Amino acid sequence: MTPIIPFPSRRRTGHARKVATQLSKARSNREADHILSRAVRSYVLQMQSIGILEQEIKRQRLEFLTTIHVECQKVGAEWLPNISSLHIADSGGTA
């Protein structure tokens, strides 16, 4: 099976900016968590549906969260995704 290469998450700035804007308008942490979870879940499901390998999905998910974090800083959102604890295991194990 030929591996499918997804569009790089770090270049999905338009989508990340839209999510960051929604996060900046969130009225509570719970609402912000829901917005972020929905956006990331949708992106992951999209990659799974076209056959992206799981390790690549994990990498792209981390890049997308990082891009959202940067866009949140640009729009002045009070709530930012916590990306400090996210990592991907190099050995192929669980993160």
GROMACS .gro file of C-alpha atoms in nm:
model
   95
    1MET     CA    1   0.000   0.000   0.000
    2THR     CA    2   0.138   0.340  -0.095
    3PRO     CA    3   0.148   0.579   0.200
    4ILE     CA    4  -0.062   0.891   0.162
    5ILE     CA    5   0.108   1.218   0.251
    6PRO     CA    6  -0.132   1.467   0.409
    7PHE     CA    7  -0.126   1.843   0.361
    8PRO     CA    8   0.111   1.967   0.634
    9SER     CA    9  -0.077   2.068   0.950
   10ARG     CA   10   0.155   2.360   1.015
   11ARG     CA   11   0.030   2.512   0.690
   12ARG     CA   12  -0.337   2.483   0.784
   13THR     CA   13  -0.321   2.834   0.927
   14GLY     CA   14  -0.664   2.932   0.798
   15HIS     CA   15  -0.831   2.646   0.981
   16ALA     CA   16  -0.615   2.705   1.290
   17ARG     CA   17  -0.700   3.076   1.287
   18LYS     CA   18  -1.072   2.995   1.267
   19VAL     CA   19  -1.041   2.763   1.568
   20ALA     CA   20  -0.834   3.025   1.755
   21THR     CA   21  -1.099   3.289   1.690
   22GLN     CA   22  -1.368   3.054   1.820
   23LEU     CA   23  -1.153   2.983   2.128
   24SER     CA   24  -1.108   3.355   2.191
   25LYS     CA   25  -1.487   3.392   2.202
   26ALA     CA   26  -1.543   3.094   2.433
   27ARG     CA   27  -1.729   3.189   2.749
   28SER     CA   28  -1.579   2.912   2.961
   29ASN     CA   29  -1.295   2.662   2.968
   30ARG     CA   30  -1.548   2.387   2.910
   31GLU     CA   31  -1.670   2.555   2.591
   32ALA     CA   32  -1.312   2.612   2.476
   33ASP     CA   33  -1.225   2.247   2.542
   34HIS     CA   34  -1.528   2.141   2.338
   35ILE     CA   35  -1.433   2.369   2.046
   36LEU     CA   36  -1.076   2.241   2.040
   37SER     CA   37  -1.175   1.875   2.080
   38ARG     CA   38  -1.429   1.900   1.799
   39ALA     CA   39  -1.176   2.062   1.561
   40VAL     CA   40  -0.901   1.810   1.635
   41ARG     CA   41  -1.138   1.511   1.625
   42SER     CA   42  -1.271   1.624   1.286
   43TYR     CA   43  -0.918   1.663   1.149
   44VAL     CA   44  -0.808   1.321   1.280
   45LEU     CA   45  -1.118   1.149   1.140
   46GLN     CA   46  -1.056   1.312   0.803
   47MET     CA   47  -0.700   1.175   0.795
   48GLN     CA   48  -0.815   0.829   0.908
   49SER     CA   49  -1.083   0.816   0.640
   50ILE     CA   50  -0.829   0.862   0.362
   51GLY     CA   51  -0.586   0.607   0.501
   52ILE     CA   52  -0.311   0.814   0.664
   53LEU     CA   53  -0.086   0.598   0.881
   54GLU     CA   54  -0.149   0.628   1.258
   55GLN     CA   55   0.201   0.754   1.341
   56GLU     CA   56   0.163   1.029   1.079
   57ILE     CA   57  -0.179   1.121   1.219
   58LYS     CA   58  -0.023   1.162   1.564
   59ARG     CA   59   0.248   1.385   1.420
   60GLN     CA   60   0.003   1.593   1.219
   61ARG     CA   61  -0.228   1.627   1.522
   62LEU     CA   62   0.058   1.766   1.731
   63GLU     CA   63   0.152   2.010   1.452
   64PHE     CA   64  -0.211   2.121   1.421
   65LEU     CA   65  -0.238   2.183   1.796
   66THR     CA   66   0.086   2.381   1.786
   67THR     CA   67  -0.044   2.589   1.495
   68ILE     CA   68  -0.368   2.656   1.683
   69HIS     CA   69  -0.165   2.760   1.988
   70VAL     CA   70   0.033   3.011   1.779
   71GLU     CA   71  -0.284   3.150   1.621
   72CYS     CA   72  -0.444   3.184   1.967
   73GLN     CA   73  -0.151   3.397   2.073
   74LYS     CA   74  -0.190   3.613   1.761
   75VAL     CA   75  -0.560   3.678   1.822
   76GLY     CA   76  -0.510   3.734   2.192
   77ALA     CA   77  -0.718   3.442   2.312
   78GLU     CA   78  -0.722   3.404   2.689
   79TRP     CA   79  -0.750   3.026   2.659
   80LEU     CA   80  -0.462   2.843   2.488
   81PRO     CA   81  -0.427   2.474   2.411
   82ASN     CA   82  -0.171   2.320   2.648
   83ILE     CA   83   0.094   2.182   2.417
   84SER     CA   84   0.380   2.162   2.670
   85SER     CA   85   0.300   1.804   2.769
   86LEU     CA   86   0.236   1.672   2.419
   87HIS     CA   87   0.495   1.457   2.247
   88ILE     CA   88   0.522   1.160   2.019
   89ALA     CA   89   0.727   0.860   2.122
   90ASP     CA   90   1.019   0.808   1.884
   91SER     CA   91   1.018   0.434   1.932
   92GLY     CA   92   0.668   0.391   1.795
   93GLY     CA   93   0.527   0.323   2.141
   94THR     CA   94   0.244   0.508   2.303
   95ALA     CA   95   0.285   0.873   2.378
   0.00000   0.00000   0.00000
